[in-house]
PDB file of C-alpha atoms and ligand atoms in Angstrom:
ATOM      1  CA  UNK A   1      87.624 125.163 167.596  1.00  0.00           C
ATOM      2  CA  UNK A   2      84.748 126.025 164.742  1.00  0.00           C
ATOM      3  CA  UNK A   3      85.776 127.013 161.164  1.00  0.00           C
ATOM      4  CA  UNK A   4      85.140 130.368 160.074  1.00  0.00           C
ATOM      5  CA  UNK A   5      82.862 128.586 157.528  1.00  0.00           C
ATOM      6  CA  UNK A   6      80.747 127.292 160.592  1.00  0.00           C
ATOM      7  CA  UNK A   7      81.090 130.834 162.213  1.00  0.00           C
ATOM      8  CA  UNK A   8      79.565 132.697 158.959  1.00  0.00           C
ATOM      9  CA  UNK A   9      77.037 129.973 159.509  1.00  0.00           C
ATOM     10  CA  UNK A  10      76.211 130.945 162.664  1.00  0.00           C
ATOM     11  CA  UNK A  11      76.193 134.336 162.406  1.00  0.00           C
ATOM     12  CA  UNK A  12      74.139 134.200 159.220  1.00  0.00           C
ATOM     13  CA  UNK A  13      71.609 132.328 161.235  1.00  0.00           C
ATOM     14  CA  UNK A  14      71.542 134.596 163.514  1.00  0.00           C
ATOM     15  CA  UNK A  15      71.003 137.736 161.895  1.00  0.00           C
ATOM     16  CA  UNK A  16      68.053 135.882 159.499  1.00  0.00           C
ATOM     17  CA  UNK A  17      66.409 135.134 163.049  1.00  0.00           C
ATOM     18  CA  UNK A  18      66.745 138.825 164.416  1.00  0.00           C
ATOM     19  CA  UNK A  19      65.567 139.989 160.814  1.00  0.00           C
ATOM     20  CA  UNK A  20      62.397 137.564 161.295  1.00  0.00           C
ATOM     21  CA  UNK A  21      62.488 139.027 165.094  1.00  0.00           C
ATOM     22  CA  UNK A  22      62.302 142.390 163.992  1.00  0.00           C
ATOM     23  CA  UNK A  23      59.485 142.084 161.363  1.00  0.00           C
ATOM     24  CA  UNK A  24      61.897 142.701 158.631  1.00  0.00           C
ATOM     25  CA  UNK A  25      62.207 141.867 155.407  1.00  0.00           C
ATOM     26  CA  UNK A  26      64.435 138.579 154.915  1.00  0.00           C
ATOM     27  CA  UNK A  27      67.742 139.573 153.239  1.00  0.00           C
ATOM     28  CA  UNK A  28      67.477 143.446 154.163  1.00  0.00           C
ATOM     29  CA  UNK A  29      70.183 142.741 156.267  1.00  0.00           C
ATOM     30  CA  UNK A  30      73.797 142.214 154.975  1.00  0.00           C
ATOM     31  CA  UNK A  31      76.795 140.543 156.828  1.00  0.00           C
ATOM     32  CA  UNK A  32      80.038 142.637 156.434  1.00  0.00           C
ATOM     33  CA  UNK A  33      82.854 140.516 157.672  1.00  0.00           C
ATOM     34  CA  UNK A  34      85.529 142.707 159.456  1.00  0.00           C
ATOM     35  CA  UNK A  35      88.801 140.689 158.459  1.00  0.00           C
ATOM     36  CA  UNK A  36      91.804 143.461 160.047  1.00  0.00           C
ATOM     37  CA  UNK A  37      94.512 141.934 161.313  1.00  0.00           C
ATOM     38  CA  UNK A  38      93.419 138.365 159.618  1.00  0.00           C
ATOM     39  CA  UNK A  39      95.566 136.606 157.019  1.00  0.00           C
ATOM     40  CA  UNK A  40      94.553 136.595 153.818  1.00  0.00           C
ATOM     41  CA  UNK A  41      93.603 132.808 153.878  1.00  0.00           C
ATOM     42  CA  UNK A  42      91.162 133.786 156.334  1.00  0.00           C
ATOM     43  CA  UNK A  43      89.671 135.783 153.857  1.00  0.00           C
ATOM     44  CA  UNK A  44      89.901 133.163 151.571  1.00  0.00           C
ATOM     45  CA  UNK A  45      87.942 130.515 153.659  1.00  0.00           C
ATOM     46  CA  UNK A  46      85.173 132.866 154.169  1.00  0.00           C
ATOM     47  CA  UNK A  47      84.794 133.463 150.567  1.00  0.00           C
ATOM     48  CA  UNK A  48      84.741 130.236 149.701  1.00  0.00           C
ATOM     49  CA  UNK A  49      82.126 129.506 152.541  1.00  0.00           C
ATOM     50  CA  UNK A  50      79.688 132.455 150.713  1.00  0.00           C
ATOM     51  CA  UNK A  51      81.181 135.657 152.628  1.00  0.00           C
ATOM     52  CA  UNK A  52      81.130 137.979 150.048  1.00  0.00           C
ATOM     53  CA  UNK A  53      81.778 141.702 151.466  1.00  0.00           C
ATOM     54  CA  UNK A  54      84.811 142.212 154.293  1.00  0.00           C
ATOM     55  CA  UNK A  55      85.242 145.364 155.834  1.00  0.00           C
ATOM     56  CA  UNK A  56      88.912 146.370 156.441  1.00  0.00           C
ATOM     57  CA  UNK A  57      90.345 149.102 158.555  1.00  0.00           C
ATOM     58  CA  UNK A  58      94.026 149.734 157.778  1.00  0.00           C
ATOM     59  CA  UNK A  59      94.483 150.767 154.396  1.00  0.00           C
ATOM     60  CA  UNK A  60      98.468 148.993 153.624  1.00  0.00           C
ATOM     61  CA  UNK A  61      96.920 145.892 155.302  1.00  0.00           C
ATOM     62  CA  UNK A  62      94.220 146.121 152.967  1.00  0.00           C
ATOM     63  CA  UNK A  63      95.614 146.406 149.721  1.00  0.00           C
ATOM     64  CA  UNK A  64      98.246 143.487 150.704  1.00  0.00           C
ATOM     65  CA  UNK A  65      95.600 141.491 151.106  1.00  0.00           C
ATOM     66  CA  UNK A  66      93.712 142.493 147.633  1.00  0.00           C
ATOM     67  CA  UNK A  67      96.994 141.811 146.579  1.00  0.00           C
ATOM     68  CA  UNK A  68      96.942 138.016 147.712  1.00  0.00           C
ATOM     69  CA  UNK A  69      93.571 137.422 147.256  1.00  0.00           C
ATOM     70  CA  UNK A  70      93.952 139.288 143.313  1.00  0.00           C
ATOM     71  CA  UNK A  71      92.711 135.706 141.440  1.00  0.00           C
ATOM     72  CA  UNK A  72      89.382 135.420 143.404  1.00  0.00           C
ATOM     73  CA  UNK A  73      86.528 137.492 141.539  1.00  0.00           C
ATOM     74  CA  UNK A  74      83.930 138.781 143.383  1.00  0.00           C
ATOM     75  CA  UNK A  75      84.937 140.280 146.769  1.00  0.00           C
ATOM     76  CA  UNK A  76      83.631 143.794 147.577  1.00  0.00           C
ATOM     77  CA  UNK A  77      85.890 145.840 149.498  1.00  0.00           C
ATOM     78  CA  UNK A  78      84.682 148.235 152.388  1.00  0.00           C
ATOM     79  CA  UNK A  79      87.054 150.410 154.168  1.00  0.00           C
ATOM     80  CA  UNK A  80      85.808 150.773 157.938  1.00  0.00           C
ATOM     81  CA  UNK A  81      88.559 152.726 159.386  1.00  0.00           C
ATOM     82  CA  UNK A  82      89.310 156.367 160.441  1.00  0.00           C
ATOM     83  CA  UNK A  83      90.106 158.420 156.789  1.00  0.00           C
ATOM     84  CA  UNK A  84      93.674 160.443 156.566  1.00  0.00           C
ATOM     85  CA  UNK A  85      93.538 162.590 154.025  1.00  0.00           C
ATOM     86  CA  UNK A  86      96.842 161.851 152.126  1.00  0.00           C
ATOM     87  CA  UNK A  87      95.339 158.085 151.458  1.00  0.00           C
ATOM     88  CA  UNK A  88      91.873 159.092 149.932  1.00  0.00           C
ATOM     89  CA  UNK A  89      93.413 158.141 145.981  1.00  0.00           C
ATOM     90  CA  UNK A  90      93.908 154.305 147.001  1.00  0.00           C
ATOM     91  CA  UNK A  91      90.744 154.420 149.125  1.00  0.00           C
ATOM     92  CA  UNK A  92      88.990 155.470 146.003  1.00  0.00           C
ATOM     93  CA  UNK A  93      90.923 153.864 143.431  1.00  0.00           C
ATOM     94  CA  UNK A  94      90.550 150.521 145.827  1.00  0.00           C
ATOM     95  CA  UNK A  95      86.975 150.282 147.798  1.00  0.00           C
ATOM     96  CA  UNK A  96      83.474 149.387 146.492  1.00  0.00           C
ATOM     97  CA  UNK A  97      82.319 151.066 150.264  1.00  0.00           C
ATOM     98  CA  UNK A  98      83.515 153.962 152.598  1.00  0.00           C
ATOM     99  CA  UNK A  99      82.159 153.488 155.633  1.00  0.00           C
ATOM    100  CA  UNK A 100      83.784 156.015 157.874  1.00  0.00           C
ATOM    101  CA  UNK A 101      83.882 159.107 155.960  1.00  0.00           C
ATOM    102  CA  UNK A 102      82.751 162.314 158.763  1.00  0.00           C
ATOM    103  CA  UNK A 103      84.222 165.714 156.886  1.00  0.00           C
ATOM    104  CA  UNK A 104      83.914 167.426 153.653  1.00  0.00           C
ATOM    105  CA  UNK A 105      87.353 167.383 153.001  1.00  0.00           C
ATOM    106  CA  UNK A 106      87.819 163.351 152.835  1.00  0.00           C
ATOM    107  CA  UNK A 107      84.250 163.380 150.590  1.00  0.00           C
ATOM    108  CA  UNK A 108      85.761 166.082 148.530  1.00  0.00           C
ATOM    109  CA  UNK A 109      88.851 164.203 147.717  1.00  0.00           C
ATOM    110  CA  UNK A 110      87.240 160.482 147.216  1.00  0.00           C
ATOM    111  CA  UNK A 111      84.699 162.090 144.935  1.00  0.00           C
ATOM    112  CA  UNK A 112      87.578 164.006 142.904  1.00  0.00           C
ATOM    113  CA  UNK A 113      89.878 160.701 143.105  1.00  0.00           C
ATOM    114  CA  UNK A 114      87.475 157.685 142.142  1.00  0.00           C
ATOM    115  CA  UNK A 115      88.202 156.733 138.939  1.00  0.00           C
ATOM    116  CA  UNK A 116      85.753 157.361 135.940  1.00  0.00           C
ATOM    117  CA  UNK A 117      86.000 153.869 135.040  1.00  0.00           C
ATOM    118  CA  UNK A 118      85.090 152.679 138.170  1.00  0.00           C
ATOM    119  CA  UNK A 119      80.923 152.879 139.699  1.00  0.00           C
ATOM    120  CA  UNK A 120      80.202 155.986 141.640  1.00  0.00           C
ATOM    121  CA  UNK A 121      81.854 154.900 145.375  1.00  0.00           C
ATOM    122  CA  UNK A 122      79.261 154.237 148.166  1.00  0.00           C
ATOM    123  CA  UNK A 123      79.913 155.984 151.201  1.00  0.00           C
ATOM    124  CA  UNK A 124      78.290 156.110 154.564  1.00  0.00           C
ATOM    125  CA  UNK A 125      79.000 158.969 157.205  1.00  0.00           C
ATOM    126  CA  UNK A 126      80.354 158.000 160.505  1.00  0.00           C
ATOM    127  CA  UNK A 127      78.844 160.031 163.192  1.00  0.00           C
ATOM    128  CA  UNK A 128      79.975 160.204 166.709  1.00  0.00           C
ATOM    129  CA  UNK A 129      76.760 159.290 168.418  1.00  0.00           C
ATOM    130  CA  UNK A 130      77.832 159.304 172.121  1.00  0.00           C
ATOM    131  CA  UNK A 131      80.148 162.361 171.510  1.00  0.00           C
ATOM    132  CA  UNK A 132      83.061 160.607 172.789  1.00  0.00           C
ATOM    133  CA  UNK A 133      86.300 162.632 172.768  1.00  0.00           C
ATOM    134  CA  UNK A 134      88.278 159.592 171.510  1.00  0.00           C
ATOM    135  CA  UNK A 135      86.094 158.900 168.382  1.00  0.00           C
ATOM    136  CA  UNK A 136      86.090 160.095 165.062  1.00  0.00           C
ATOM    137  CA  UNK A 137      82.995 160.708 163.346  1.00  0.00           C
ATOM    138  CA  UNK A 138      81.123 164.095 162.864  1.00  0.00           C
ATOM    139  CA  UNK A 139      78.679 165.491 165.051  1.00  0.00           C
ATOM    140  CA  UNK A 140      74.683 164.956 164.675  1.00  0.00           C
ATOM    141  CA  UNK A 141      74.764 168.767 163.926  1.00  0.00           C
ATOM    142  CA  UNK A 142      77.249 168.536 161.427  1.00  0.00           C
ATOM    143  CA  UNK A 143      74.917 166.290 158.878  1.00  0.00           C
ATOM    144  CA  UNK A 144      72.935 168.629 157.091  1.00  0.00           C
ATOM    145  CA  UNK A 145      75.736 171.087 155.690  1.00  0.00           C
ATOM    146  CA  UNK A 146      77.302 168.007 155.184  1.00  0.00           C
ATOM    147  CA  UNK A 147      74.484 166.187 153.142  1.00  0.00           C
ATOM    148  CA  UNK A 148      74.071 169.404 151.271  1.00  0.00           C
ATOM    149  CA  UNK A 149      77.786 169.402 150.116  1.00  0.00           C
ATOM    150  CA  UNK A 150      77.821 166.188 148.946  1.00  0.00           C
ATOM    151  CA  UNK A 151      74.953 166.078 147.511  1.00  0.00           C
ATOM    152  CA  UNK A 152      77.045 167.970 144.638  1.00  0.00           C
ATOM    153  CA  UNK A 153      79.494 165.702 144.148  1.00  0.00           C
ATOM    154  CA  UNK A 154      79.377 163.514 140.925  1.00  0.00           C
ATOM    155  CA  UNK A 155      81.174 160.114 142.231  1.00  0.00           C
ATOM    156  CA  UNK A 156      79.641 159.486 145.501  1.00  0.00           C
ATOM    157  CA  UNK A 157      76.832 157.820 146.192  1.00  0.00           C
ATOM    158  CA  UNK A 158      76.151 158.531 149.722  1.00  0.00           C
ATOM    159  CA  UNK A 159      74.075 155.624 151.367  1.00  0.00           C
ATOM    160  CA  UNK A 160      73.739 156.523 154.680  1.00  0.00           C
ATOM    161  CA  UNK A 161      74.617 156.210 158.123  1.00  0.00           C
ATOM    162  CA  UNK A 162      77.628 154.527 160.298  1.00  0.00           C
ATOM    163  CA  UNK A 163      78.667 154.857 164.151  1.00  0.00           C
ATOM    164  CA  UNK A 164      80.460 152.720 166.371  1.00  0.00           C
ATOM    165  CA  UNK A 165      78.331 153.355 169.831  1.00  0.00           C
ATOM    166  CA  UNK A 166      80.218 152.765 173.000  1.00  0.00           C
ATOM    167  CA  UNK A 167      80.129 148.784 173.618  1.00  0.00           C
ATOM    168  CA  UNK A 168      80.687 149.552 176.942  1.00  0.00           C
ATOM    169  CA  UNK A 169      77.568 151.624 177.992  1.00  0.00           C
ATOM    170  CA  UNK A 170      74.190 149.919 179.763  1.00  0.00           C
ATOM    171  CA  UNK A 171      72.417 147.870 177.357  1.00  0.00           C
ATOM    172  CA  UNK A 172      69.528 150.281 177.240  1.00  0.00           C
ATOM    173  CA  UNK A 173      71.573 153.665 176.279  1.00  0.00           C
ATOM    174  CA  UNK A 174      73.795 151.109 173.426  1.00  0.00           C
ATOM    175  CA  UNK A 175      70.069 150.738 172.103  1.00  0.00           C
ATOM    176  CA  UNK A 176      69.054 154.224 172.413  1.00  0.00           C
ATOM    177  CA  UNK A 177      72.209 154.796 170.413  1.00  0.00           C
ATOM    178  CA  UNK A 178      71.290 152.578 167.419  1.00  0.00           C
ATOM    179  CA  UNK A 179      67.620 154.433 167.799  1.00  0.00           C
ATOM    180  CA  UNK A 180      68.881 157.669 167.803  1.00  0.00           C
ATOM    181  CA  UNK A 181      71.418 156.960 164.060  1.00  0.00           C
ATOM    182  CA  UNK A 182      68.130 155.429 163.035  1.00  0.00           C
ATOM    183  CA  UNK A 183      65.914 158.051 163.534  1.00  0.00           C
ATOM    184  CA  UNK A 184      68.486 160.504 162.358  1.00  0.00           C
ATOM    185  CA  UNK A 185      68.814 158.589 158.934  1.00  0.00           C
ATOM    186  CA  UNK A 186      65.094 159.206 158.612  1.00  0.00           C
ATOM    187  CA  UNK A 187      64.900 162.330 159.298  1.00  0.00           C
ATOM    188  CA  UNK A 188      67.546 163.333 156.883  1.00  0.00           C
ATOM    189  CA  UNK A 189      65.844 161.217 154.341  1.00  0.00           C
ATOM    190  CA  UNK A 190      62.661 163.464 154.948  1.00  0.00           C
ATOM    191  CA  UNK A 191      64.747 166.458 154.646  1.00  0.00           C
ATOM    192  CA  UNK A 192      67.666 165.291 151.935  1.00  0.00           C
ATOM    193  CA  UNK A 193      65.881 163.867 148.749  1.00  0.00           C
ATOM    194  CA  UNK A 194      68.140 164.901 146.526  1.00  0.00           C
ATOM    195  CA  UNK A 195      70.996 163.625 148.813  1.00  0.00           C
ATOM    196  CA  UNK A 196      71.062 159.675 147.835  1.00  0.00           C
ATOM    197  CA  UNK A 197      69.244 156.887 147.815  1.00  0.00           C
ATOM    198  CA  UNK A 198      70.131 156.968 151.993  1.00  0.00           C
ATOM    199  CA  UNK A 199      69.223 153.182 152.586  1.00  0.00           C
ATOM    200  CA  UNK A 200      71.956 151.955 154.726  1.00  0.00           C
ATOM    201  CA  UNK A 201      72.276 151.999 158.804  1.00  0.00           C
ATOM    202  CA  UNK A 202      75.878 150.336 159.164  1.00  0.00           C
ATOM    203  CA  UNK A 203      75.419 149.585 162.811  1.00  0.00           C
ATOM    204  CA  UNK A 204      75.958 146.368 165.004  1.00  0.00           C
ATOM    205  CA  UNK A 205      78.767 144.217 165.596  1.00  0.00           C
ATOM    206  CA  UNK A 206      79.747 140.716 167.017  1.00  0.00           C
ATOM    207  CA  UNK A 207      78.215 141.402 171.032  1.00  0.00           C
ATOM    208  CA  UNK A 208      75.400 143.721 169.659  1.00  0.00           C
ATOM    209  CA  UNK A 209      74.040 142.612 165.960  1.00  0.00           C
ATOM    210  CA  UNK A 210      70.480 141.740 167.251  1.00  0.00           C
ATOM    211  CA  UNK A 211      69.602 144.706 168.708  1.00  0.00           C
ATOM    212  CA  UNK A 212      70.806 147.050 165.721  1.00  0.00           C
ATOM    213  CA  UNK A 213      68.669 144.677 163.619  1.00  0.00           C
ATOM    214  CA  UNK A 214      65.950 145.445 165.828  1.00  0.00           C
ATOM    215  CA  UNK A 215      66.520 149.277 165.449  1.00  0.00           C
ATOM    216  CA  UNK A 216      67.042 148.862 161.514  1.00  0.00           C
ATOM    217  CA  UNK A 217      70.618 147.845 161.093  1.00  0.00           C
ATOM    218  CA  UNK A 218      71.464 146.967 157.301  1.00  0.00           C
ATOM    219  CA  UNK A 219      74.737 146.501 157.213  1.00  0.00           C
ATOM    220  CA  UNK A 220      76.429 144.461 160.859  1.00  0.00           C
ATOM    221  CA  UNK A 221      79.847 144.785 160.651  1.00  0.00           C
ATOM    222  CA  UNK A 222      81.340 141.205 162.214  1.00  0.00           C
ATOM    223  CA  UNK A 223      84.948 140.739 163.208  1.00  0.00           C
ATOM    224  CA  UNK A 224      85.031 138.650 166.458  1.00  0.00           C
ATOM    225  CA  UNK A 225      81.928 136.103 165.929  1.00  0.00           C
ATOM    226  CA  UNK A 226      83.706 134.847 162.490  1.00  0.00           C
ATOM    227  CA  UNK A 227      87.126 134.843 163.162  1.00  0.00           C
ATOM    228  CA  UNK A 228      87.655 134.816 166.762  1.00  0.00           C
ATOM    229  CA  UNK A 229      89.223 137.356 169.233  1.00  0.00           C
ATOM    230  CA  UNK A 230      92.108 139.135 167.635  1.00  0.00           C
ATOM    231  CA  UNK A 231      95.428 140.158 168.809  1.00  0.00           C
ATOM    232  CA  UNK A 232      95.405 142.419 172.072  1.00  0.00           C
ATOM    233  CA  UNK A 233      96.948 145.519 169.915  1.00  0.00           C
ATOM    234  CA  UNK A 234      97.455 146.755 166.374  1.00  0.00           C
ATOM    235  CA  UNK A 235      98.671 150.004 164.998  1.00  0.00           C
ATOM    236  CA  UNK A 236      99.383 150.416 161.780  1.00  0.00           C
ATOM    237  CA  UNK A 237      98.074 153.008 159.057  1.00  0.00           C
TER     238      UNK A 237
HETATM  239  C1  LIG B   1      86.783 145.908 164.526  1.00  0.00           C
HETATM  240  C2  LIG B   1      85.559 146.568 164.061  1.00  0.00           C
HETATM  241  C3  LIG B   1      84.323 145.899 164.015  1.00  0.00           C
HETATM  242  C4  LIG B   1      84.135 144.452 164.436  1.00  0.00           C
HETATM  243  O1  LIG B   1      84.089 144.300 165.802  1.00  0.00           O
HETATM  244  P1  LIG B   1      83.849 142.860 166.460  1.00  0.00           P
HETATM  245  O2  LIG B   1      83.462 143.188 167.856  1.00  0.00           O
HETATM  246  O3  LIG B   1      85.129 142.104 166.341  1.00  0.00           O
HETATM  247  O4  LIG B   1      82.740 142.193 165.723  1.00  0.00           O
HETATM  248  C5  LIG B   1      83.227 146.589 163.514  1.00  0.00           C
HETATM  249  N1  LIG B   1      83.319 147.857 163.100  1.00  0.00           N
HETATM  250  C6  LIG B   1      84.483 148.537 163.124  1.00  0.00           C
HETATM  251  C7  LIG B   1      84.524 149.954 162.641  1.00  0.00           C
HETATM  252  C8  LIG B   1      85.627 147.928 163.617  1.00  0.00           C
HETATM  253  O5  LIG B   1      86.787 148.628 163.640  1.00  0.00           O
END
């Protein structure tokens, strides 16, 4: 069995070679590692092996672990999972990152409840890019009312795009996918400059992280590759 210090290894490696691949700039890439349903010493080892930024999904499960991991300095904090609106305060009292905000409302409420002490809070919008019924996100349609509206709102700092494409779709279409958030993000950029600095594709995960490099990933979000497969089912909130 490899350590999750060899797997951030590994995975490090391999995103600097897709990078290199793509004719990107070394670095432009960042690894979030996606720790739900991992113990906090998990955590712990990958910090101490250089992981800096984990991604976290279920908002209790997250601030237990904060809790634990309270004496190490230094770990940013990105919340990955679907946003209800009566846990936006800790989100925004809590999270460097929002990855997965896709309505006005949640924006609304994490720019009102992000402290003043803390930096502005970075947030990406998810967008459902296959249209799936079973996904949250907004709609491609939906992005430039949405960009307009936040654009007003003093302690966001919106940074881009996120979607979670359908792993299970042919290889060509899950690139297509990554293509189409891409192009969208620059498009928006053309049309948005007032928006944010809108630098950040948060695309790609364990199966998939090469080719949303290729197709301008800047943020892979990594669950599997570091810390192996997780339990079958979780539900929690
Ligand atoms: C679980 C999860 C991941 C990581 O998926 P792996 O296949 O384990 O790498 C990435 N993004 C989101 C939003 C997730 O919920």
């Amino acid at each position: 069995m490899s350590s999750i210090a060899d797997n951030i290894g590994s995975v490090t490696r391999r995103i600097q070679k897709a990078t290199l691949q793509a004719g990107r700039e070394p670095g432009s890439v960042r690894l979030l590692a996606v720790s739900k349903t991992r113990p906090a010493e998990d955590l712990k080892a990958a910090f101490e092996a250089g992981q800096i930024a984990f991604g976290e999904n279920y908002l209790q499960e997250a601030l237990d672990k904060m809790q634990a991991l309270s004496d190490i300095e230094g770990i940013e904090w990105h919340f990955i999972g679907p946003i209800q609106s009566n846990k936006t305060r800790q989100i925004a009292e809590a999270f460097a990152w929002v990855h997965s905000v896709d309505r006005l409302k949640i924006a609304r409420r994490l720019s009102e409840q992000r402290p003043e002490t803390l930096p502005p809070l970075n947030i990406c919008l998810q967008v459902n890019i296959n249209n799936e019924d079973s996904k949250s996100g907004c709609t491609l349609d939906e992005l430039d009312e949405l960009l307009e509206a936040i654009g007003e709102l003093p302690n966001l700092r919106l940074r881009g795009l996120m979607a979670i494409p359908d792993p299970d779709q042919p290889e060509a279409e899950l690139r297509l996918s990554f293509r189409k958030l891409a192009s969208t993000l620059t498009k928006l950029r053309q049309d948005h400059p007032e928006a944010g600095p809108l630098d950040t594709l948060s695309m790609g995960m364990s199966d998939d992280l090469e080719m949303a490099i290729a197709e301008g990933a800047t943020w892979v979000r990594v669950g599997t590759a570091l810390f192996g497969a997780r339990p079958a089912k979780h539900s929690q909130s």
